[in-house]
Amino acid sequence: MADGADMREASAGGKGGMGAGIGILAAVALVCIVVRRIAAATAYPPAEGARLFGEVFGGALPSFVVGLIVFFIVRFIRRNSGDRFAGVLIGLIVVLALSGLGYLGDLKHLNDFR
């Protein structure tokens, strides 16, 4: 392990990738809430500035946190597998599923006002 190439291979195998995985989950959660706001534009009154910033980040937070919890559970279970991105896929599935359920809730909310 004194050779630099061995250290790079060892670090790429088991450890690392957690920050990138969390970043991926955060980006997907933010994109999903923006798409949800655009798709159900009539459900929200127009907001601007700090309120829009708070609504986007506050709306992305629940799906991100649940996806992050699932990500860490799967990452803990698969910690010896050597996969750098263990848990990212299931975390993405959870974030997308919760965003889809939120969109269905927005549609139901739109139907209740008629």
Backbone as JSON Lines, residues from 0, in Angstrom:
{"i":0,"aa":"M","n":[0.81,-1.19,0.0],"ca":[0.0,0.0,0.0],"c":[0.85,1.26,0.0]}
{"i":1,"aa":"A","n":[2.17,1.11,-0.1],"ca":[3.03,2.28,-0.13],"c":[2.96,2.97,-1.48]}
{"i":2,"aa":"D","n":[2.56,2.26,-2.49],"ca":[2.46,2.82,-3.83],"c":[1.22,3.71,-3.92]}
{"i":3,"aa":"G","n":[1.32,4.84,-4.62],"ca":[0.2,5.77,-4.74],"c":[-0.97,5.18,-5.51]}
{"i":4,"aa":"A","n":[-0.71,4.3,-6.49],"ca":[-1.78,3.7,-7.29],"c":[-2.64,2.79,-6.42]}
{"i":5,"aa":"D","n":[-2.01,2.09,-5.47],"ca":[-2.78,1.22,-4.6],"c":[-3.71,2.02,-3.69]}
{"i":6,"aa":"M","n":[-3.26,3.17,-3.24],"ca":[-4.09,3.99,-2.37],"c":[-5.29,4.54,-3.12]}
{"i":7,"aa":"R","n":[-5.1,4.9,-4.37],"ca":[-6.24,5.41,-5.15],"c":[-7.26,4.31,-5.37]}
{"i":8,"aa":"E","n":[-6.8,3.11,-5.68],"ca":[-7.72,2.0,-5.9],"c":[-8.46,1.64,-4.62]}
{"i":9,"aa":"A","n":[-7.78,1.69,-3.5],"ca":[-8.42,1.35,-2.24],"c":[-9.46,2.39,-1.86]}
{"i":10,"aa":"S","n":[-9.18,3.67,-2.11],"ca":[-10.14,4.7,-1.74],"c":[-11.34,4.7,-2.69]}
{"i":11,"aa":"A","n":[-11.15,4.29,-3.93],"ca":[-12.27,4.26,-4.86],"c":[-13.16,3.05,-4.63]}
{"i":12,"aa":"G","n":[-12.66,2.04,-3.96],"ca":[-13.44,0.83,-3.78],"c":[-14.49,0.94,-2.71]}
{"i":13,"aa":"G","n":[-14.09,1.1,-1.47],"ca":[-15.05,1.03,-0.38],"c":[-15.57,2.37,0.09]}
{"i":14,"aa":"K","n":[-14.69,3.28,0.36],"ca":[-15.08,4.59,0.9],"c":[-15.3,5.59,-0.22]}
{"i":15,"aa":"G","n":[-15.87,6.68,0.12],"ca":[-16.09,7.74,-0.86],"c":[-17.4,7.57,-1.58]}
{"i":16,"aa":"G","n":[-17.78,8.58,-2.28],"ca":[-19.02,8.54,-3.02],"c":[-20.22,8.98,-2.21]}
{"i":17,"aa":"M","n":[-20.05,9.12,-0.89],"ca":[-21.19,9.51,-0.06],"c":[-21.6,10.95,-0.33]}
{"i":18,"aa":"G","n":[-20.63,11.84,-0.43],"ca":[-20.94,13.24,-0.73],"c":[-21.59,13.39,-2.1]}
{"i":19,"aa":"A","n":[-21.08,12.64,-3.06],"ca":[-21.66,12.69,-4.4],"c":[-23.08,12.12,-4.39]}
{"i":20,"aa":"G","n":[-23.29,11.06,-3.63],"ca":[-24.62,10.46,-3.53],"c":[-25.62,11.4,-2.9]}
{"i":21,"aa":"I","n":[-25.21,12.09,-1.84],"ca":[-26.09,13.07,-1.19],"c":[-26.38,14.22,-2.13]}
{"i":22,"aa":"G","n":[-25.37,14.66,-2.87],"ca":[-25.56,15.73,-3.85],"c":[-26.54,15.33,-4.95]}
{"i":23,"aa":"I","n":[-26.43,14.09,-5.41],"ca":[-27.36,13.6,-6.43],"c":[-28.78,13.6,-5.9]}
{"i":24,"aa":"L","n":[-28.97,13.11,-4.68],"ca":[-30.31,13.08,-4.09],"c":[-30.87,14.49,-3.92]}
{"i":25,"aa":"A","n":[-30.03,15.42,-3.49],"ca":[-30.49,16.8,-3.3],"c":[-30.88,17.43,-4.64]}
{"i":26,"aa":"A","n":[-30.07,17.2,-5.66],"ca":[-30.36,17.78,-6.98],"c":[-31.65,17.2,-7.55]}
{"i":27,"aa":"V","n":[-31.85,15.91,-7.41],"ca":[-33.07,15.29,-7.93],"c":[-34.29,15.79,-7.18]}
{"i":28,"aa":"A","n":[-34.18,15.96,-5.86],"ca":[-35.31,16.47,-5.08],"c":[-35.65,17.9,-5.5]}
{"i":29,"aa":"L","n":[-34.65,18.73,-5.73],"ca":[-34.9,20.1,-6.18],"c":[-35.52,20.14,-7.58]}
{"i":30,"aa":"V","n":[-35.01,19.32,-8.48],"ca":[-35.57,19.28,-9.83],"c":[-37.02,18.8,-9.78]}
{"i":31,"aa":"C","n":[-37.3,17.8,-8.96],"ca":[-38.66,17.28,-8.87],"c":[-39.63,18.33,-8.34]}
{"i":32,"aa":"I","n":[-39.23,19.12,-7.35],"ca":[-40.16,20.12,-6.82],"c":[-40.36,21.25,-7.83]}
{"i":33,"aa":"V","n":[-39.34,21.6,-8.58],"ca":[-39.51,22.64,-9.61],"c":[-40.43,22.13,-10.71]}
{"i":34,"aa":"V","n":[-40.26,20.89,-11.14],"ca":[-41.14,20.31,-12.16],"c":[-42.56,20.22,-11.63]}
{"i":35,"aa":"R","n":[-42.7,19.86,-10.37],"ca":[-44.03,19.78,-9.76],"c":[-44.7,21.14,-9.72]}
{"i":36,"aa":"R","n":[-43.96,22.17,-9.4],"ca":[-44.53,23.52,-9.38],"c":[-44.92,23.98,-10.79]}
{"i":37,"aa":"I","n":[-44.13,23.61,-11.79],"ca":[-44.46,24.0,-13.16],"c":[-45.66,23.21,-13.66]}
{"i":38,"aa":"A","n":[-45.7,21.9,-13.38],"ca":[-46.78,21.06,-13.88],"c":[-48.12,21.4,-13.23]}
{"i":39,"aa":"A","n":[-48.11,21.75,-11.97],"ca":[-49.35,22.11,-11.26],"c":[-49.32,23.6,-10.94]}
{"i":40,"aa":"A","n":[-49.09,24.41,-11.95],"ca":[-48.89,25.85,-11.76],"c":[-50.11,26.53,-11.17]}
{"i":41,"aa":"T","n":[-51.28,26.02,-11.44],"ca":[-52.48,26.68,-10.92],"c":[-52.71,26.36,-9.46]}
{"i":42,"aa":"A","n":[-51.99,25.42,-8.91],"ca":[-52.2,25.06,-7.51],"c":[-51.56,26.06,-6.57]}
{"i":43,"aa":"Y","n":[-50.6,26.82,-7.05],"ca":[-49.87,27.74,-6.19],"c":[-50.07,29.17,-6.66]}
{"i":44,"aa":"P","n":[-50.25,30.09,-5.75],"ca":[-50.23,31.48,-6.18],"c":[-48.79,31.86,-6.58]}
{"i":45,"aa":"P","n":[-48.65,32.79,-7.49],"ca":[-47.29,33.14,-7.91],"c":[-46.49,33.73,-6.76]}
{"i":46,"aa":"A","n":[-45.28,33.27,-6.59],"ca":[-44.4,33.77,-5.54],"c":[-43.12,34.27,-6.19]}
{"i":47,"aa":"E","n":[-42.44,35.15,-5.5],"ca":[-41.18,35.66,-6.02],"c":[-40.23,35.93,-4.87]}
{"i":48,"aa":"G","n":[-38.98,35.96,-5.2],"ca":[-37.96,36.3,-4.22],"c":[-37.75,35.23,-3.17]}
{"i":49,"aa":"A","n":[-37.68,35.7,-1.94],"ca":[-37.37,34.8,-0.82],"c":[-38.48,33.78,-0.6]}
{"i":50,"aa":"R","n":[-39.71,34.15,-0.87],"ca":[-40.81,33.21,-0.67],"c":[-40.7,32.05,-1.65]}
{"i":51,"aa":"L","n":[-40.37,32.32,-2.9],"ca":[-40.19,31.27,-3.9],"c":[-39.03,30.36,-3.5]}
{"i":52,"aa":"F","n":[-37.94,30.96,-3.05],"ca":[-36.78,30.19,-2.58],"c":[-37.17,29.27,-1.43]}
{"i":53,"aa":"G","n":[-37.92,29.79,-0.47],"ca":[-38.35,28.99,0.67],"c":[-39.32,27.9,0.29]}
{"i":54,"aa":"E","n":[-40.22,28.19,-0.64],"ca":[-41.18,27.19,-1.07],"c":[-40.51,26.04,-1.82]}
{"i":55,"aa":"V","n":[-39.54,26.37,-2.65],"ca":[-38.86,25.34,-3.42],"c":[-38.03,24.46,-2.49]}
{"i":56,"aa":"F","n":[-37.22,25.07,-1.63],"ca":[-36.38,24.27,-0.74],"c":[-37.19,23.57,0.33]}
{"i":57,"aa":"G","n":[-38.21,24.22,0.84],"ca":[-39.08,23.58,1.83],"c":[-39.9,22.46,1.23]}
{"i":58,"aa":"G","n":[-40.28,22.59,-0.03],"ca":[-41.02,21.53,-0.69],"c":[-40.15,20.34,-1.04]}
{"i":59,"aa":"A","n":[-38.88,20.58,-1.3],"ca":[-37.96,19.5,-1.64],"c":[-37.45,18.77,-0.4]}
{"i":60,"aa":"L","n":[-37.54,19.4,0.74],"ca":[-36.95,18.85,1.96],"c":[-37.55,17.51,2.4]}
{"i":61,"aa":"P","n":[-38.88,17.32,2.44],"ca":[-39.4,16.03,2.92],"c":[-38.97,14.84,2.08]}
{"i":62,"aa":"S","n":[-39.07,14.95,0.75],"ca":[-38.67,13.82,-0.08],"c":[-37.17,13.59,-0.01]}
{"i":63,"aa":"F","n":[-36.4,14.66,0.11],"ca":[-34.94,14.52,0.24],"c":[-34.56,13.83,1.54]}
{"i":64,"aa":"V","n":[-35.2,14.21,2.64],"ca":[-34.85,13.62,3.94],"c":[-35.21,12.14,3.98]}
{"i":65,"aa":"V","n":[-36.39,11.77,3.47],"ca":[-36.77,10.35,3.47],"c":[-35.85,9.57,2.54]}
{"i":66,"aa":"G","n":[-35.54,10.12,1.37],"ca":[-34.59,9.46,0.47],"c":[-33.21,9.33,1.08]}
{"i":67,"aa":"L","n":[-32.8,10.33,1.86],"ca":[-31.5,10.29,2.53],"c":[-31.47,9.22,3.61]}
{"i":68,"aa":"I","n":[-32.56,9.08,4.34],"ca":[-32.63,8.03,5.37],"c":[-32.52,6.66,4.73]}
{"i":69,"aa":"V","n":[-33.25,6.42,3.65],"ca":[-33.18,5.14,2.95],"c":[-31.78,4.93,2.38]}
{"i":70,"aa":"F","n":[-31.2,5.99,1.83],"ca":[-29.83,5.92,1.29],"c":[-28.85,5.46,2.37]}
{"i":71,"aa":"F","n":[-28.93,6.05,3.56],"ca":[-27.99,5.68,4.63],"c":[-28.24,4.27,5.15]}
{"i":72,"aa":"I","n":[-29.49,3.83,5.17],"ca":[-29.79,2.47,5.62],"c":[-29.18,1.46,4.64]}
{"i":73,"aa":"V","n":[-29.41,1.66,3.36],"ca":[-28.86,0.74,2.36],"c":[-27.34,0.82,2.33]}
{"i":74,"aa":"R","n":[-26.8,2.02,2.49],"ca":[-25.35,2.17,2.52],"c":[-24.73,1.44,3.71]}
{"i":75,"aa":"F","n":[-25.42,1.49,4.86],"ca":[-24.93,0.78,6.04],"c":[-24.99,-0.73,5.81]}
{"i":76,"aa":"I","n":[-26.06,-1.21,5.2],"ca":[-26.19,-2.65,4.96],"c":[-25.13,-3.13,3.98]}
{"i":77,"aa":"R","n":[-24.84,-2.35,2.95],"ca":[-23.9,-2.76,1.91],"c":[-22.51,-2.15,2.09]}
{"i":78,"aa":"R","n":[-22.13,-1.82,3.32],"ca":[-20.86,-1.12,3.56],"c":[-19.64,-1.92,3.16]}
{"i":79,"aa":"N","n":[-19.71,-3.24,3.14],"ca":[-18.56,-4.06,2.79],"c":[-18.56,-4.52,1.34]}
{"i":80,"aa":"S","n":[-19.49,-4.02,0.53],"ca":[-19.59,-4.49,-0.86],"c":[-18.55,-3.83,-1.77]}
{"i":81,"aa":"G","n":[-18.02,-2.69,-1.39],"ca":[-17.05,-2.0,-2.23],"c":[-17.68,-1.09,-3.26]}
{"i":82,"aa":"D","n":[-18.98,-0.95,-3.24],"ca":[-19.69,-0.07,-4.19],"c":[-19.65,1.35,-3.67]}
{"i":83,"aa":"R","n":[-19.11,2.27,-4.47],"ca":[-19.0,3.67,-4.04],"c":[-20.36,4.33,-3.91]}
{"i":84,"aa":"F","n":[-21.29,3.95,-4.76],"ca":[-22.6,4.59,-4.77],"c":[-23.69,3.66,-4.25]}
{"i":85,"aa":"A","n":[-23.36,2.89,-3.25],"ca":[-24.35,1.99,-2.65],"c":[-25.47,2.83,-2.02]}
{"i":86,"aa":"G","n":[-26.69,2.51,-2.38],"ca":[-27.85,3.19,-1.82],"c":[-28.37,4.35,-2.61]}
{"i":87,"aa":"V","n":[-27.62,4.82,-3.6],"ca":[-28.07,6.0,-4.36],"c":[-29.29,5.65,-5.2]}
{"i":88,"aa":"L","n":[-29.31,4.5,-5.83],"ca":[-30.42,4.13,-6.69],"c":[-31.72,4.02,-5.9]}
{"i":89,"aa":"I","n":[-31.7,3.34,-4.77],"ca":[-32.92,3.21,-3.99],"c":[-33.32,4.56,-3.39]}
{"i":90,"aa":"G","n":[-32.35,5.39,-3.06],"ca":[-32.66,6.74,-2.59],"c":[-33.34,7.56,-3.68]}
{"i":91,"aa":"L","n":[-32.86,7.42,-4.93],"ca":[-33.49,8.1,-6.06],"c":[-34.91,7.62,-6.28]}
{"i":92,"aa":"I","n":[-35.11,6.32,-6.17],"ca":[-36.45,5.76,-6.35],"c":[-37.4,6.31,-5.29]}
{"i":93,"aa":"V","n":[-36.94,6.41,-4.05],"ca":[-37.78,6.94,-2.98],"c":[-38.1,8.41,-3.22]}
{"i":94,"aa":"V","n":[-37.1,9.2,-3.6],"ca":[-37.33,10.63,-3.87],"c":[-38.32,10.8,-5.02]}
{"i":95,"aa":"L","n":[-38.16,10.04,-6.1],"ca":[-39.07,10.14,-7.23],"c":[-40.48,9.68,-6.87]}
{"i":96,"aa":"A","n":[-40.58,8.61,-6.07],"ca":[-41.91,8.13,-5.67],"c":[-42.62,9.15,-4.79]}
{"i":97,"aa":"L","n":[-41.91,9.74,-3.85],"ca":[-42.54,10.73,-2.98],"c":[-42.89,12.0,-3.75]}
{"i":98,"aa":"S","n":[-42.09,12.37,-4.72],"ca":[-42.43,13.52,-5.55],"c":[-43.66,13.23,-6.41]}
{"i":99,"aa":"G","n":[-43.75,12.01,-6.92],"ca":[-44.94,11.62,-7.67],"c":[-46.19,11.63,-6.81]}
{"i":100,"aa":"L","n":[-46.06,11.15,-5.59],"ca":[-47.21,11.19,-4.67],"c":[-47.58,12.63,-4.32]}
{"i":101,"aa":"G","n":[-46.59,13.49,-4.19],"ca":[-46.87,14.91,-3.95],"c":[-47.59,15.54,-5.12]}
{"i":102,"aa":"Y","n":[-47.22,15.15,-6.33],"ca":[-47.89,15.66,-7.53],"c":[-49.34,15.19,-7.56]}
{"i":103,"aa":"L","n":[-49.57,13.92,-7.22],"ca":[-50.95,13.43,-7.16],"c":[-51.74,14.17,-6.09]}
{"i":104,"aa":"G","n":[-51.11,14.5,-5.0],"ca":[-51.76,15.31,-3.98],"c":[-52.1,16.7,-4.48]}
{"i":105,"aa":"D","n":[-51.21,17.29,-5.26],"ca":[-51.5,18.59,-5.87],"c":[-52.69,18.51,-6.81]}
{"i":106,"aa":"L","n":[-52.76,17.43,-7.6],"ca":[-53.89,17.26,-8.5],"c":[-55.2,17.08,-7.74]}
{"i":107,"aa":"K","n":[-55.15,16.33,-6.65],"ca":[-56.34,16.16,-5.83],"c":[-56.75,17.49,-5.22]}
{"i":108,"aa":"H","n":[-55.76,18.27,-4.82],"ca":[-56.04,19.59,-4.26],"c":[-56.69,20.49,-5.3]}
{"i":109,"aa":"L","n":[-56.27,20.39,-6.55],"ca":[-56.88,21.17,-7.62],"c":[-58.32,20.76,-7.86]}
{"i":110,"aa":"N","n":[-58.6,19.47,-7.78],"ca":[-59.96,18.97,-8.01],"c":[-60.9,19.34,-6.87]}
{"i":111,"aa":"D","n":[-60.4,19.54,-5.67],"ca":[-61.24,19.87,-4.53],"c":[-61.8,21.3,-4.62]}
{"i":112,"aa":"F","n":[-61.14,22.17,-5.38],"ca":[-61.58,23.55,-5.46],"c":[-62.7,23.76,-6.49]}
{"i":113,"aa":"R","n":[-63.01,22.75,-7.26],"ca":[-64.05,22.91,-8.3],"c":[-65.4,22.75,-7.73]}
